[in-house]
Amino acid sequence: MALAKNFNPQEAENKWYNYWVEKGYFHSTPNEKPAYTIVIPPPNVTGVLHMGHALNNSVQDVLIRYAKLNGYNTCWVPGTDHASIATEAKVVAMLREKGIDKNTLSRDEFLSYAWEWKEKYGGIILQQLKKLGCALDWNRTAFTMDADYYRAVIDVFIDLYKKGHIYRGVKMINWDPKAKTALSDEEVNHKEVNSELVYVRYFMEDDSAESITIATVRPETILGDAAVCVHPNDERYKHLVGRYCLVPLINRRIPIIADEYIDIEFGTGCLKVTPAHDINDYNLGLKHSLPVIDTLNEDGTMSEAAQLYVSLDRFEVRKQIVQDLQAKGHIVKIEAYTNQVGFSERTDVVIEPRLSMQWWCKMESMAKPALEVVMKDEIKFYPPKFKNTYRHWMENIKDWCISRQLRWGHRIPAWYDEQGQFVIAATEAEAIEIYQQHFPDKEVPTTLRQDEDVLDTWFSSWLWPLEVFGWNQQKEKNRELDYYYPTATLVTAPEIIFFWVARMIMAGLEYRKQIPFQQVYFTGIVRDKQGRKMSKSLGNSPDLLKMIDDFGADAVRFGVLIASPAGNDLLFDESGCEQGKIFGNKIWNALKLLQILNEKERSTEAPGSEAFASVWFAQRLAEVRAEVDQDIREFKLSEALKKVYSLIWDDYCSWYLEWIKTAQDQPIQANQIEKANMYFEELMKLLHPFMPFITEEIYHQIRERAEGDDLVITQFSKATSPDADILSQGELLKRIITAIRDVRVKQNLKPKDSITLYLPEAHKQNLEAIEGILQKQCFAEAIVYITGSVPDSVSFVVGNLSCYLTSAREIDHSKQIEELQKELTYLQGFLESVNKKLNNEKFVANAKPEVIAGEEKKRNDALEKIRVIQESLTLLSA
RNA sequence: GGGAGCAUAGCUCAGCUGGUUCAGAGCAUCUGCCUUACAAGCAGAGGGUCCGCGGUUCGAACCCGUGUGCUCCCACCA
């Protein structure tokens, strides 16, 4: 059957993926083999495949498939994260389009819309991962709000509450006025913004001729001021401390206090203190017992407490209050100023520090052991530099704000009575029971009101490696957990080291007394050609599905992986995919050639000296396999891929196949062609983790396969260690061929102009093995071993071999002389430097013996080469 | 403000415990080839004060110091 001119990725990819799944090749159950487990970092259920996913999941797929080739029982668990804020935002937007206001819906109504939405659109990303070829065990697909998972989260909350880790408290939190929810510190991004620093004069209460001037970038918060603060040592203001001034526009009376927190140098050295809207001010307020005047509503508009501008948006007020202050003569000056402002990671609106009652989780006691396992390398971080980052965070860890004012998520299992007394329980019935025990004097309520808030998404994700194996349902003798946990490798982005990685470690140690994974590989950040981070907001993230359509999934994987050095950022460029596609085509063409060779008549005669090709290639294969193994262990996937690429393109196609190829009408030696097939098969195994589809296709094209003989589940043949002598003979062969081709180009000899090749007699033993191939590849009429030099020839040096060739065509002596002269100059310089070293007493005294021996060998080789070149030059100029 | 990292060919990067057969690879460039697997190819070639400066050493791309430029993380200075 004639093969198609080119490989058709689309067709093959769909075919093979469905086939693999049908055969259940990705499904794992515990058995006697060692396990190699990865749990996917669950993408948001609302997510769409982007470059970050492509990188992250390609890497995981390589690891999984490679482990499978090495005989592991591999298990890669897929799933999605309910992503409360992101998903809720999408559902709210969807409702708005339908003309429905979230606030008019009951909780249950809203949730039913959300679930409906999730069922319809959620998990698109999982389908996209199939396109990419990911060998995920779909039978295990998990979701962080599955019933069992939900229960696990609630149980953990209850457990931590009982242990005293969880408490309720009023604190300054990051408030997202758009999502109307609290955010943890990690969900706030600080950006530099151009603002105005407004200098505002506050008049003294007792003497309107006196005033004090403060500087602020948030003039709208003036209405919530509780004090003005100066440094106790600031001579300028000493006389004002203890007196009162008036808040502009509303003339509320506030004290002037002193505190060492103040930076005398900054602004005017006076700080307006607004405890409700700034964390530092809040702390100052606590210290000085100042009232908290909350002038903001939860949507970012001004509250009644502000007295003015009520229900106007904060930014609108900022503009307007400056005008009003100006009109009343309160503005001293306005300066341009750049400062850091917090933005919501999810909604990208400016965060307001806001005081509110939230649920908190104490971190310190859990952080300690979690820090230790990383510092002791029980969990290994790649690259290790992230250990530092991790340590810094863990040593300065703060309590975790775990409540969110959302509906989509795990509802906090706190139950309140009319007076706001609460108990913690999974269900209302249990809550009532506990309530009775806690408050024996109180009347038994018939109903309790459950907390309206849900838990931070990460409060569920941190259980991921445990709960995907049914931890909460069966804590003891859980066969799955015992077998798959701890997982082997976590592949994730460095930006969620605190959100997720650290917390999974804590949860694993807290609930299983075991680390959740043995190693963590942090991939780089994907950037575009200009080095900008790929992001939705910049719109510089390419459309992956379109790329898969254009290039094929194998090519996209190639493009992503070839550009991802271990631990560095990845500068993504479509040209990598182009290269991958071309590579696929190259492999396809190699297959076509193999097919032609396979259809040839087979000779059973003993192979000639071209048999060296097979012997040599076996060594190269062994060599590269070892290197690739090492690279993959160290997550140097781009290096590994480059090596396989070169092994296939250069060693197999450009050298090996050319060496074993016979002329069109000539038969091929039976063993040789069988070996060529076998090597190709081995190459497909080696490449399979990177490019699974084309390799499977080729595997089946090489020969008819029995049922179930598929590349995806095959294993590597036994590794052998390469023979260094044969490898160096192969190198020599390549170098001589290249040198002769070079001579041909420089001497204007056509590739097929016949030549006679002269090689040094002294190396005959070494050269004889490669002589047959050499002759064929160089179109040499004859190979002659000589001891001296050859008149009227072109000489060239390969390593320490002096070679000559003659041709019926005329040799351009001037060019040859020029070449030799250049070589000679270099060698003389080289020799000089070697001699300098060897004549240096200190070098001889200090250097290792093998280094000295090496230098001596260099000297002798150089001397020999110089002798040969000079001899040739004499001959030529004669 | 604190911490981490990077700087090697036009571009993206390798260069392990310091030793000129280590200054490398892939793209890109140039030259010659429609050689019957592949022009998405084949063959060959050119290209680098290894960021500047100083030091350690017999010897530095590699170690130390310093300067410059870039990146990332953390951090509440109005």
PDB file of N, CA and C in Angstrom, chain A residues 52 97 122 220 262 305 308 326 431 453 538 662 684 740 830 853:
ATOM      1  N   GLY A  52      -0.502  28.268  29.047  1.00  0.00           N
ATOM      2  CA  GLY A  52      -0.041  27.745  30.333  1.00  0.00           C
ATOM      3  C   GLY A  52      -0.475  26.298  30.512  1.00  0.00           C
ATOM      4  N   GLU A  97     -27.238  38.743  31.190  1.00  0.00           N
ATOM      5  CA  GLU A  97     -27.635  38.744  29.784  1.00  0.00           C
ATOM      6  C   GLU A  97     -29.090  38.323  29.617  1.00  0.00           C
ATOM      7  N   GLY A 122     -19.137  23.666  31.568  1.00  0.00           N
ATOM      8  CA  GLY A 122     -17.990  23.321  32.393  1.00  0.00           C
ATOM      9  C   GLY A 122     -17.235  22.152  31.789  1.00  0.00           C
ATOM     10  N   GLU A 220     -11.313  60.650  49.247  1.00  0.00           N
ATOM     11  CA  GLU A 220     -12.697  60.308  49.591  1.00  0.00           C
ATOM     12  C   GLU A 220     -12.796  59.668  50.979  1.00  0.00           C
ATOM     13  N   ILE A 262       4.670  57.066  62.315  1.00  0.00           N
ATOM     14  CA  ILE A 262       4.713  58.086  61.272  1.00  0.00           C
ATOM     15  C   ILE A 262       6.122  58.313  60.743  1.00  0.00           C
ATOM     16  N   ALA A 305     -22.744  56.604  56.594  1.00  0.00           N
ATOM     17  CA  ALA A 305     -21.780  57.090  57.580  1.00  0.00           C
ATOM     18  C   ALA A 305     -20.896  58.206  57.023  1.00  0.00           C
ATOM     19  N   LEU A 308     -21.790  62.612  53.291  1.00  0.00           N
ATOM     20  CA  LEU A 308     -21.878  63.253  51.981  1.00  0.00           C
ATOM     21  C   LEU A 308     -21.723  62.181  50.898  1.00  0.00           C
ATOM     22  N   GLN A 326     -11.447  72.127  47.208  1.00  0.00           N
ATOM     23  CA  GLN A 326     -10.843  73.286  46.559  1.00  0.00           C
ATOM     24  C   GLN A 326     -11.713  74.529  46.805  1.00  0.00           C
ATOM     25  N   ALA A 431     -26.361  20.001  63.935  1.00  0.00           N
ATOM     26  CA  ALA A 431     -26.116  21.310  64.541  1.00  0.00           C
ATOM     27  C   ALA A 431     -27.035  21.507  65.750  1.00  0.00           C
ATOM     28  N   ASP A 453     -21.965  32.287  53.769  1.00  0.00           N
ATOM     29  CA  ASP A 453     -20.737  32.337  52.980  1.00  0.00           C
ATOM     30  C   ASP A 453     -20.245  30.951  52.573  1.00  0.00           C
ATOM     31  N   LEU A 538      -3.809  40.992  27.964  1.00  0.00           N
ATOM     32  CA  LEU A 538      -2.975  41.483  26.869  1.00  0.00           C
ATOM     33  C   LEU A 538      -3.443  40.933  25.523  1.00  0.00           C
ATOM     34  N   THR A 662      20.665   0.738  -0.288  1.00  0.00           N
ATOM     35  CA  THR A 662      21.350   0.152  -1.449  1.00  0.00           C
ATOM     36  C   THR A 662      20.794   0.789  -2.713  1.00  0.00           C
ATOM     37  N   MET A 684      10.736   5.444  17.832  1.00  0.00           N
ATOM     38  CA  MET A 684       9.357   5.877  18.064  1.00  0.00           C
ATOM     39  C   MET A 684       9.006   5.790  19.541  1.00  0.00           C
ATOM     40  N   ILE A 740      35.639  15.274   3.437  1.00  0.00           N
ATOM     41  CA  ILE A 740      35.750  15.051   1.994  1.00  0.00           C
ATOM     42  C   ILE A 740      34.711  15.885   1.240  1.00  0.00           C
ATOM     43  N   PHE A 830      47.927  27.332  18.549  1.00  0.00           N
ATOM     44  CA  PHE A 830      47.456  26.323  19.491  1.00  0.00           C
ATOM     45  C   PHE A 830      48.631  25.669  20.202  1.00  0.00           C
ATOM     46  N   ALA A 853      48.790  14.937  31.045  1.00  0.00           N
ATOM     47  CA  ALA A 853      48.882  13.946  29.974  1.00  0.00           C
ATOM     48  C   ALA A 853      48.086  14.419  28.764  1.00  0.00           C
TER      49      ALA A 853
END
